[in-house]
CSV table of C-alpha atoms and ligand atoms in Angstrom, one decimal:
chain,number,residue,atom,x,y,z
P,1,UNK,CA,29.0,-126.2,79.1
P,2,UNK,CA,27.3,-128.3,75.7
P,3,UNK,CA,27.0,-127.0,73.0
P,4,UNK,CA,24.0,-126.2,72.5
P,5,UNK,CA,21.5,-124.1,74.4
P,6,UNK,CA,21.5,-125.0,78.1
P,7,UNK,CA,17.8,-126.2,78.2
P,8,UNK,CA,16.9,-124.6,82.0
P,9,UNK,CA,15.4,-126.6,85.0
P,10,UNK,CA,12.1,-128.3,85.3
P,11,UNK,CA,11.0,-129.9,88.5
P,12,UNK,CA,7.5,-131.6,88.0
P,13,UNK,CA,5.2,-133.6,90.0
P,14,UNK,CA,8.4,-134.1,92.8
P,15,UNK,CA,7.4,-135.4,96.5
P,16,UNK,CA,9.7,-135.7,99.1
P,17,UNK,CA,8.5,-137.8,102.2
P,18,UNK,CA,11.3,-138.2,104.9
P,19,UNK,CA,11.3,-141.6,107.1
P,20,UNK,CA,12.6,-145.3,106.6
P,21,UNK,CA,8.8,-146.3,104.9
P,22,UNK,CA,8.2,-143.2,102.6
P,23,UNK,CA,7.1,-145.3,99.8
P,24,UNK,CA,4.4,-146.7,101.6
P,25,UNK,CA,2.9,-143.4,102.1
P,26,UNK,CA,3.3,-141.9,98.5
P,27,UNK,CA,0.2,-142.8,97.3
P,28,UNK,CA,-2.0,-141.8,100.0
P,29,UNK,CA,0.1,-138.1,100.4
P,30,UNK,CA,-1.2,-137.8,96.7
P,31,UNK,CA,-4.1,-138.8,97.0
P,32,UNK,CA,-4.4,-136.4,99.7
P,33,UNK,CA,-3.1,-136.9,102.7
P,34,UNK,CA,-2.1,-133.9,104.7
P,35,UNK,CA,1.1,-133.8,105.8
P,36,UNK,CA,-0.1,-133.0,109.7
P,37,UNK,CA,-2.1,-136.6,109.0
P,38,UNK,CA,0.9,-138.5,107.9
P,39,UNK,CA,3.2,-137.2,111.0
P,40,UNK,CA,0.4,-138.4,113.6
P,41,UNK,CA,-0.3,-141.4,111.8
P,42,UNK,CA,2.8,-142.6,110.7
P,43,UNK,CA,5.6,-140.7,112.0
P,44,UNK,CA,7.0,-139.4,108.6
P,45,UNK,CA,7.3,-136.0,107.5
P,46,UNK,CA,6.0,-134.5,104.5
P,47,UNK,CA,9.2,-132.5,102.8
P,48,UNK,CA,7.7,-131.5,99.5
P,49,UNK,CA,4.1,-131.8,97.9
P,50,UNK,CA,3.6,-131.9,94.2
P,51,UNK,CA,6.3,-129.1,93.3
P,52,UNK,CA,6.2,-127.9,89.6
P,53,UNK,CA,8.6,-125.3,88.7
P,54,UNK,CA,10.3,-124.3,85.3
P,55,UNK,CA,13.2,-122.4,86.1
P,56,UNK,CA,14.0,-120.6,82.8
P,57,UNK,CA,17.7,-121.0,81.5
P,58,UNK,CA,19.9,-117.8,82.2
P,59,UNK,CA,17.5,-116.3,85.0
P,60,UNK,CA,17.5,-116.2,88.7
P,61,UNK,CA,15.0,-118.1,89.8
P,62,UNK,CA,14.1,-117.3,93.5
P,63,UNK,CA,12.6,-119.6,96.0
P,64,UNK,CA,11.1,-118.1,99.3
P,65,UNK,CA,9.2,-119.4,102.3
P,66,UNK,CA,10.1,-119.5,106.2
P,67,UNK,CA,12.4,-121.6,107.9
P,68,UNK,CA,11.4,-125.0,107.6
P,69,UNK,CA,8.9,-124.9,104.3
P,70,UNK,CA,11.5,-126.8,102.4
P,71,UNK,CA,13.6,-124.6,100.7
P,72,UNK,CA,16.7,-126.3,101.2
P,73,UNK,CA,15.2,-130.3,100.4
P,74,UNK,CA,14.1,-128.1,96.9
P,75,UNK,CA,17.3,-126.9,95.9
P,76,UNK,CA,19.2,-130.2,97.1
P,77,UNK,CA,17.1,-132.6,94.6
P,78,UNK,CA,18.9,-130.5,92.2
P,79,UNK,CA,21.6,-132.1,92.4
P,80,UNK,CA,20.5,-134.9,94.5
P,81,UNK,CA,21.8,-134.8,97.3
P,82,UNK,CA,18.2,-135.6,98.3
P,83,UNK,CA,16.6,-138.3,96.7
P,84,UNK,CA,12.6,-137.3,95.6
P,85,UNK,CA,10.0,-139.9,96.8
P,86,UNK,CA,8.4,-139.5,93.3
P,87,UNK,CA,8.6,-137.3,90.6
P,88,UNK,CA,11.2,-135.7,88.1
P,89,UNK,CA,13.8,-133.1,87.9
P,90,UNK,CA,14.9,-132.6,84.3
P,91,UNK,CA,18.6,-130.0,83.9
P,92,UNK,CA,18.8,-129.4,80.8
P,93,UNK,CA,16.5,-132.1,79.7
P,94,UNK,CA,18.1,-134.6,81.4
P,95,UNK,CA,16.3,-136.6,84.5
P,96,UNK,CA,18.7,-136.5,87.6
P,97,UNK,CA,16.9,-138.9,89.1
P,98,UNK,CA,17.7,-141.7,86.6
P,99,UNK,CA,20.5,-141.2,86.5
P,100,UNK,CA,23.4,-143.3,87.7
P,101,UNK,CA,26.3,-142.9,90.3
P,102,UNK,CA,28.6,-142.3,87.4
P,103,UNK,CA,26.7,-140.4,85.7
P,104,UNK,CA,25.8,-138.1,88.6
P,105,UNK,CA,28.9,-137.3,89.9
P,106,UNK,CA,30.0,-136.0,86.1
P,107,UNK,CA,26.8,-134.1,86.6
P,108,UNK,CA,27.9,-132.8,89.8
P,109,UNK,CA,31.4,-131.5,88.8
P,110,UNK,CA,30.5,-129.9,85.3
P,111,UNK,CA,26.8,-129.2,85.3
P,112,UNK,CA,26.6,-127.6,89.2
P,113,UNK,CA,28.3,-125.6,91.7
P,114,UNK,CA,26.7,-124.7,95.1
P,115,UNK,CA,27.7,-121.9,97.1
P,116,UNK,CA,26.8,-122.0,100.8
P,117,UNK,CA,25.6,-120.1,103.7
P,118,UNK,CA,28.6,-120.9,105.8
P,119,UNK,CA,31.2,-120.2,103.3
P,120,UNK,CA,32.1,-124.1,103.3
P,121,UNK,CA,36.4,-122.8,102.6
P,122,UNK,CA,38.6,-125.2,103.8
P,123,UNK,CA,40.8,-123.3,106.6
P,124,UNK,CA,44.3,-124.7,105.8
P,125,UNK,CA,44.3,-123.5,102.0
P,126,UNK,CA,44.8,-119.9,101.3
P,127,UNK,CA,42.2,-118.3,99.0
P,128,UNK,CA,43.6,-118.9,95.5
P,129,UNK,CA,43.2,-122.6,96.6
P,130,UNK,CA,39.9,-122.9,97.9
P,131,UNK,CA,39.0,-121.3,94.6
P,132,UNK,CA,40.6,-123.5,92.4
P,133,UNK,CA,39.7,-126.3,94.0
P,134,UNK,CA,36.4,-127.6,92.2
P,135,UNK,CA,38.6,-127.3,89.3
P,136,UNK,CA,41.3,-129.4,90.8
P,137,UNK,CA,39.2,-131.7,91.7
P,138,UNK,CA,38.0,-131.9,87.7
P,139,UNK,CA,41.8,-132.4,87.5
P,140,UNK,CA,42.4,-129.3,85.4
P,141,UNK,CA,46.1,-128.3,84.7
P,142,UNK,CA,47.1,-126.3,88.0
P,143,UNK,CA,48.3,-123.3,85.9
P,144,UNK,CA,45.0,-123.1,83.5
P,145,UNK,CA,43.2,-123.2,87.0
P,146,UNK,CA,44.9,-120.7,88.8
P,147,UNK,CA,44.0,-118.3,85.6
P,148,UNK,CA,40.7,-118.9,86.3
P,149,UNK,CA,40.4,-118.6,89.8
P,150,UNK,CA,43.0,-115.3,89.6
P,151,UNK,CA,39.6,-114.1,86.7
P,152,UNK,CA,36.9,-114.9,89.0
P,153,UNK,CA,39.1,-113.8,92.2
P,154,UNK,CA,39.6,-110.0,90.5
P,155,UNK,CA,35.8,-109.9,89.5
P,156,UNK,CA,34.3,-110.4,93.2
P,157,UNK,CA,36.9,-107.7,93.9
P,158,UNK,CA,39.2,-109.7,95.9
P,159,UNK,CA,42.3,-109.1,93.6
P,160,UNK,CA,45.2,-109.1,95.9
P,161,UNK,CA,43.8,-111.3,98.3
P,162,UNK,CA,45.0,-114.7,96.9
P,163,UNK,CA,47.5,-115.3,99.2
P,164,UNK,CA,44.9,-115.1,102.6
P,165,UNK,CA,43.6,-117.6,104.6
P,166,UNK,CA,39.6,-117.8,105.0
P,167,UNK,CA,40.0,-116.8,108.8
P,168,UNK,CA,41.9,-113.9,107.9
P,169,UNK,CA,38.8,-112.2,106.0
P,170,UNK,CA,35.6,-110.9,107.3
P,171,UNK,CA,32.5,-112.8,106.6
P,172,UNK,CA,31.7,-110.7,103.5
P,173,UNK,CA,34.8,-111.6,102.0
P,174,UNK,CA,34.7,-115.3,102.8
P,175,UNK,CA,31.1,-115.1,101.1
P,176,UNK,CA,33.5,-113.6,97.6
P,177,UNK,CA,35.4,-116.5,97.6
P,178,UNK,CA,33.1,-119.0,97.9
P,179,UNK,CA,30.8,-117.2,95.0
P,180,UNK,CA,34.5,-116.9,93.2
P,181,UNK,CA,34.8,-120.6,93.6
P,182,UNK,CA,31.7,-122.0,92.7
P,183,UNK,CA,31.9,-119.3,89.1
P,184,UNK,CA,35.5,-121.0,88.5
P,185,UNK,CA,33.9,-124.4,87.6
P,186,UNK,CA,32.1,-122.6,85.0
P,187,UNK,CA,29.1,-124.4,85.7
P,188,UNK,CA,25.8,-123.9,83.8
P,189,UNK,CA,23.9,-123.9,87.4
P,190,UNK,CA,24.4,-121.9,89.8
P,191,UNK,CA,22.5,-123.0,93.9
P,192,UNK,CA,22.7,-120.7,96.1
P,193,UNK,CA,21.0,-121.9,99.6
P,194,UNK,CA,20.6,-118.7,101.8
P,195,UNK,CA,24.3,-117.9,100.8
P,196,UNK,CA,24.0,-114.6,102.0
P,197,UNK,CA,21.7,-114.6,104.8
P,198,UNK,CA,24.6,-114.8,107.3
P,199,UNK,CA,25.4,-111.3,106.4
P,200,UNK,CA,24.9,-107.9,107.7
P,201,UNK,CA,22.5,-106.0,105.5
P,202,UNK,CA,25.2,-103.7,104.0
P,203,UNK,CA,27.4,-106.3,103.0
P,204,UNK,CA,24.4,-108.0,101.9
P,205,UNK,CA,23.6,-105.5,99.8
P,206,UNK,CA,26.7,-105.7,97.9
P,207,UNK,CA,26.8,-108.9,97.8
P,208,UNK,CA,23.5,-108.8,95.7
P,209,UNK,CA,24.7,-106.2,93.4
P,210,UNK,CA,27.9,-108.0,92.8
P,211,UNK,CA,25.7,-111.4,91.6
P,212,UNK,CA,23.8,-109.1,89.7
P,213,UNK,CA,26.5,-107.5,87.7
P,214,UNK,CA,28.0,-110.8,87.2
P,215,UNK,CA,24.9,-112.6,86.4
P,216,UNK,CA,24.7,-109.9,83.5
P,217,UNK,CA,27.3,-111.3,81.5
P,218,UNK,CA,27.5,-115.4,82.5
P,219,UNK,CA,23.4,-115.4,82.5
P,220,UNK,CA,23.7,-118.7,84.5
P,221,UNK,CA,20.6,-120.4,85.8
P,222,UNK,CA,20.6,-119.5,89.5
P,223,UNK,CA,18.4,-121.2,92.0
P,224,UNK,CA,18.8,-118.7,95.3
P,225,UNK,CA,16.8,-119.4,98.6
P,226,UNK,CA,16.4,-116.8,100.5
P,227,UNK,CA,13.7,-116.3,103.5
P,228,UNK,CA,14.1,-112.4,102.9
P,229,UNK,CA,11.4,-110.8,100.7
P,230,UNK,CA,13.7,-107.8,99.5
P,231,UNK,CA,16.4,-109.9,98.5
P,232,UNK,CA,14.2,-111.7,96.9
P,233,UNK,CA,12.8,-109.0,94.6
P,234,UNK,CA,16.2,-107.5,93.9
P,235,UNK,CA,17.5,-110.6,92.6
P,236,UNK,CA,14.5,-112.8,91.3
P,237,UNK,CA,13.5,-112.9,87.8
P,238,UNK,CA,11.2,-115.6,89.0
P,239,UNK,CA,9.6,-116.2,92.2
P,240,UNK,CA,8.5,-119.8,94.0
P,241,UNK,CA,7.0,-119.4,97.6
P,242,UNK,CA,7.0,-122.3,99.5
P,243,UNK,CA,4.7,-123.1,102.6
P,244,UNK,CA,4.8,-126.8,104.1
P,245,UNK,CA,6.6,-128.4,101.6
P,246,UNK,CA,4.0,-126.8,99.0
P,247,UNK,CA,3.9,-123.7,96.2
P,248,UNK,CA,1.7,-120.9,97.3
P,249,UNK,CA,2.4,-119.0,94.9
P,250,UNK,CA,4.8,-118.5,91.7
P,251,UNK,CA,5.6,-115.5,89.0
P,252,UNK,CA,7.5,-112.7,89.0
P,253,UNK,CA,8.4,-109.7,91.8
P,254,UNK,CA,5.6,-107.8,90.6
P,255,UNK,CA,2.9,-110.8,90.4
P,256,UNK,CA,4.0,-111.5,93.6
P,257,UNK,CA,3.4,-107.8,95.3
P,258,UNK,CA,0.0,-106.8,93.2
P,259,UNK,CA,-1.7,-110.3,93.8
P,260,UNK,CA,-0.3,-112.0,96.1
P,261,UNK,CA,-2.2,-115.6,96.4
P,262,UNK,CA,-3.3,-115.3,100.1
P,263,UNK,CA,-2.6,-114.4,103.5
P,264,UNK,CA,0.6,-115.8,103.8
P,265,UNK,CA,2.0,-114.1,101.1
P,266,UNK,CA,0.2,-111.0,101.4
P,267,UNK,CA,2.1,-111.2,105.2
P,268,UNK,CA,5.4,-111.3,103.3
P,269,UNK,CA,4.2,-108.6,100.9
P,270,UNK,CA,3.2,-106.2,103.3
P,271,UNK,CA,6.5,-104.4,104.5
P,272,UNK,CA,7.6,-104.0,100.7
P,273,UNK,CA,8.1,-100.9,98.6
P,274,UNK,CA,6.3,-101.1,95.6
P,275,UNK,CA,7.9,-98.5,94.2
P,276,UNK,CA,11.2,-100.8,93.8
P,277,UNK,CA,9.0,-103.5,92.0
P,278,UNK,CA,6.1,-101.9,89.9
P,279,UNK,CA,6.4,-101.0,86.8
P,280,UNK,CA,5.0,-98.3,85.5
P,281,UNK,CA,3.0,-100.1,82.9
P,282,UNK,CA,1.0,-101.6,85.8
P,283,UNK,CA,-0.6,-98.5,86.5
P,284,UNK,CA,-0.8,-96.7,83.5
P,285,UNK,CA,-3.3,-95.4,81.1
P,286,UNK,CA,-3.1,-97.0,77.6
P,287,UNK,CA,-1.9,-94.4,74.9
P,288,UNK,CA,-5.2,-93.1,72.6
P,289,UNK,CA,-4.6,-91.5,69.6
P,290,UNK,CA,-4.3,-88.2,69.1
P,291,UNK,CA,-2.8,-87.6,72.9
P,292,UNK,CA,0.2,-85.1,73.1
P,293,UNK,CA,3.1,-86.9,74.6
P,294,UNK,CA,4.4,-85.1,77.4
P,295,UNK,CA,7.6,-83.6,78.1
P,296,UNK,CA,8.9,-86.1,80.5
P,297,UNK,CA,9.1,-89.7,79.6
P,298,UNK,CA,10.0,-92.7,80.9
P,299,UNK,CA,10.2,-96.2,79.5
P,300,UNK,CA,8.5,-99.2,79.7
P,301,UNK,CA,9.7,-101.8,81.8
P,302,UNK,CA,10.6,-98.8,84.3
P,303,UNK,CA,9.7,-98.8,88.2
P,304,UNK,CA,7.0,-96.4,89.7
P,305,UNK,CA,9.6,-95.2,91.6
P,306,UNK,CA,12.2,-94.3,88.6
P,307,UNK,CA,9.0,-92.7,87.1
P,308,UNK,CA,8.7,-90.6,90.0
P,309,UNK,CA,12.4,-90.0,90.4
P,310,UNK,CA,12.0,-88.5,86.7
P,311,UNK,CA,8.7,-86.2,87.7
P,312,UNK,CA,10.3,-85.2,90.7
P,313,UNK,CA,11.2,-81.5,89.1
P,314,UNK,CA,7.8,-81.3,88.1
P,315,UNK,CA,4.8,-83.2,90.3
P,316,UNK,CA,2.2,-81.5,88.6
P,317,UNK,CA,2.7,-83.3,85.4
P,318,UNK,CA,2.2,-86.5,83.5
P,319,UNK,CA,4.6,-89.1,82.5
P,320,UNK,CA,4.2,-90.9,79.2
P,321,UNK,CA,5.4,-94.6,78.9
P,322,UNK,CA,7.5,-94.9,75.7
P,323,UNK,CA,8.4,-98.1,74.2
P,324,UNK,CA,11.8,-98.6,73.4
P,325,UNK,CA,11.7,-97.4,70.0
P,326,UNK,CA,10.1,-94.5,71.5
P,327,UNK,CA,6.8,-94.5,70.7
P,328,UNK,CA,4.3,-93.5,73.3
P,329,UNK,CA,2.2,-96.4,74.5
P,330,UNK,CA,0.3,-95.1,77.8
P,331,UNK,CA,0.2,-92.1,80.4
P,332,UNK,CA,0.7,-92.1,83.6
P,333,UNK,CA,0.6,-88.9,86.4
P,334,UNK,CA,1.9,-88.0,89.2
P,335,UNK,CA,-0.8,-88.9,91.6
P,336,UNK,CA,-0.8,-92.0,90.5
P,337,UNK,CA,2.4,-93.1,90.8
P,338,UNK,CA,2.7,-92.1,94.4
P,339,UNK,CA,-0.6,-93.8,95.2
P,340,UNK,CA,1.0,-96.9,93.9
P,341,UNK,CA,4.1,-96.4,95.8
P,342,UNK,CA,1.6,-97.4,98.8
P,343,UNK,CA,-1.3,-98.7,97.9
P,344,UNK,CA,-1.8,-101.8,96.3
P,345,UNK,CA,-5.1,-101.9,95.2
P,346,UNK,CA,-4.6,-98.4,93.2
P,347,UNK,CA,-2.3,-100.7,90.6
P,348,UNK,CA,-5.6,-102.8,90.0
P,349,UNK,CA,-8.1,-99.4,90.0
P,350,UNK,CA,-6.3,-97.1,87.9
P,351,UNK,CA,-6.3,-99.6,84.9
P,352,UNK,CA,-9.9,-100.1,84.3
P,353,UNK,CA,-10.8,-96.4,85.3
P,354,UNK,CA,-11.0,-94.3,81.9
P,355,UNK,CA,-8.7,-92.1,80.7
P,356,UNK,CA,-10.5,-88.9,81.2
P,357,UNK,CA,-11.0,-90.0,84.7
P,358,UNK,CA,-7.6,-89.1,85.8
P,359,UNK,CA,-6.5,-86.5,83.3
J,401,ADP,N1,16.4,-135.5,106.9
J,401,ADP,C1,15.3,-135.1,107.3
J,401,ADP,N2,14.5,-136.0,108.1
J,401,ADP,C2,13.3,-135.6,108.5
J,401,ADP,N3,12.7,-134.4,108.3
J,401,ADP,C3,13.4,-133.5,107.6
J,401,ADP,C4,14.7,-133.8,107.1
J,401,ADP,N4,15.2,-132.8,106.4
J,401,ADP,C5,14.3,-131.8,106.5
J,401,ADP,N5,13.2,-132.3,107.2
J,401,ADP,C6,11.9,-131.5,107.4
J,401,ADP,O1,11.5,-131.0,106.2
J,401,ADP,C7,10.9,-129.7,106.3
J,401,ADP,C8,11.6,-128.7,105.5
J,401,ADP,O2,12.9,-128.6,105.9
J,401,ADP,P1,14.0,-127.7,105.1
J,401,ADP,O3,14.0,-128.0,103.7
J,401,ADP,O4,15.3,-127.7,105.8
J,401,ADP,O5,13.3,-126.2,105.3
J,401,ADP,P2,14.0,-124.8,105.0
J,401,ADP,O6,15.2,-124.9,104.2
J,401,ADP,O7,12.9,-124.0,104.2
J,401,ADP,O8,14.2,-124.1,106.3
J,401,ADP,C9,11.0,-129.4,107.8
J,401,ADP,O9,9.8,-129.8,108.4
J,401,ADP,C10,12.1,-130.3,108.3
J,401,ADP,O10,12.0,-130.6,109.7
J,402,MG,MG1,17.2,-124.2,104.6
């Protein structure tokens, strides 16, 4: 990694038309043109419309949307493996587009690492090799790379394991490695195209608390695609829905389920327990002076459904929101927070009602 701090990702004003005269069309498609217009008229297909993301450095930045809103052309101009029709996508500061084909294949090796919805592990290496291999590749010394990959091998929790072949483990486990690999090349990015949407939910599950454990003490940037909404708000610190090639909406889980932008969204948002992705702050009564904190308190930054966890001895009572030095900043009860659990315009109501209101 350099040696200073890694400066995140920024895609702005990016296009992708796909068809042999896409440069012909740019103009127009900014100007306006629709991208049902430009497949009847001229036969090309509108990937991506004016996408502007910052993607902060050491967070997982989500991107969402249904098959075929562009998810995967996205993530690929990261590393170009798709070429944009206009626009830039700065890592670290640093145009990929400009660059050249020296330059991008350095960028490649040490700057990104992709794991992949079909594992991608090369059948007639066992697993210490396929996880090694980016690293061989860089043409690190074979012992420093098997220390890595042994490292990164023991942290997925596939310690004992080296010596397997991919079709010898389950698709869980096939998912470890290639996660194991991609960490190994110590990368400052991390894309992740639907990597675990080939799972069952269980191992799914894991899968997500394992990257989120990790992600805790390498705070890469991650770009993850997923089409899944809960996988989504488990791992996202930022969110970017996509809808034909365009950005319906973008923020954080919580953004996302107490405003979603429209109908599409709200769709997506529907199923969801708020609970999971509220925070209690959301809801809450700001703190007036002279109140008597409560006896049970919970702290800011907390989910409704920890506060409710915490009142669950006692549903008659309030909660009050303390700061982390402790100091109480707002009130909350128990009503509330089970209202919000299900009901999303509550969040919205409860905030502008006045205190004694809900006392
Ligand atoms: N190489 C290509 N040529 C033409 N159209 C493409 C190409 N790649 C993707 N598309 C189109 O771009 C749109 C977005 O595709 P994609 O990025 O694969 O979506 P997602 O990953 O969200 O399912 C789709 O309409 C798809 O058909
Ligand atoms: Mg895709």
């Amino acid at each position: 990694m350099a040696d200073h701090d890694f400066g995140g990702i920024r895609i702005r004003h990016l296009f992708k038309i796909f068809g042999p005269n896409a440069s012909s069309y740019i103009e127009a498609v900014q100007n306006g043109l629709t991208k049902a217009e430009l497949n009847r008229k001229y036969g090309h297909v509108l990937g991506l419309r004016d996408i502007n993301i910052e993607m902060p450095s050491g967070a997982i930045q989500v991107i969402m949307g249904l098959s075929g809103s562009g998810k995967s052309t996205l993530i690929r101009h990261i590393n170009r493996l798709i070429d944009p029709t206009a626009g830039e996508v700065l890592v670290d500061g640093i145009d990929v587009v400009k660059m050249d084909e020296t330059e991008l294949r350095t960028f490649r090796r040490h700057q990104t690492a992709m794991v992949f919805q079909k594992f991608a592990l090369l059948p007639h290496r066992n697993v210490l090799d396929n996880t090694l291999f980016g690293l061989e590749v860089q043409g690190v010394e074979r012992s420093k790379a098997v220390d890595v990959a042994m490292r990164w091998l023991e942290r997925v929790g596939l310690k004992g394991f080296e010596e397997k072949y991919p079709n010898q483990l389950s698709g869980g486990m096939q998912q470890r490695v290639g996660l194991a690999r991609a960490l190994s090349n110590d990368a400052p990015v991390l894309l992740m195209d639907e990597a675990y949407s080939a799972l069952d939910p269980l191992i799914r599950t894991d899968m997500q608390t394992v990257l989120l454990d990790i992600q805790k003490e390498i705070r890469k940037t991650i770009v993850f695609i997923t089409h899944d909404l809960d996988e989504a708000l488990r791992l996202g610190d930022r969110i970017a829905i996509l809808r034909d090639g365009e950005v319906i909406q973008q923020g954080t889980s919580q953004d996302i389920v107490l405003r979603p932008a429209d109908e599409y969204v709200a769709n997506f948002v529907k199923e969801v327990n708020r609970g999971r992705v509220v925070q209690v702050e959301a809801i809450m009564q700001p703190w007036q002076a002279g109140a008597i904190p409560g006896r049970t308190t919970i702290v800011a930054g907390s989910t409704v459904e920890e506060a409710v966890r915490n009142l669950a001895s006692a549903p008659d009572g309030d909660v009050t929101v303390v700061s982390a030095s402790g100091q109480p900043v707002g009130i909350v009860t128990f009503r509330q927070l089970a209202s919000a659990m299900v009901n999303n315009q509550d969040a919205e109501d409860h905030r502008s009602r006045p205190l004694a209101a809900v006392l």
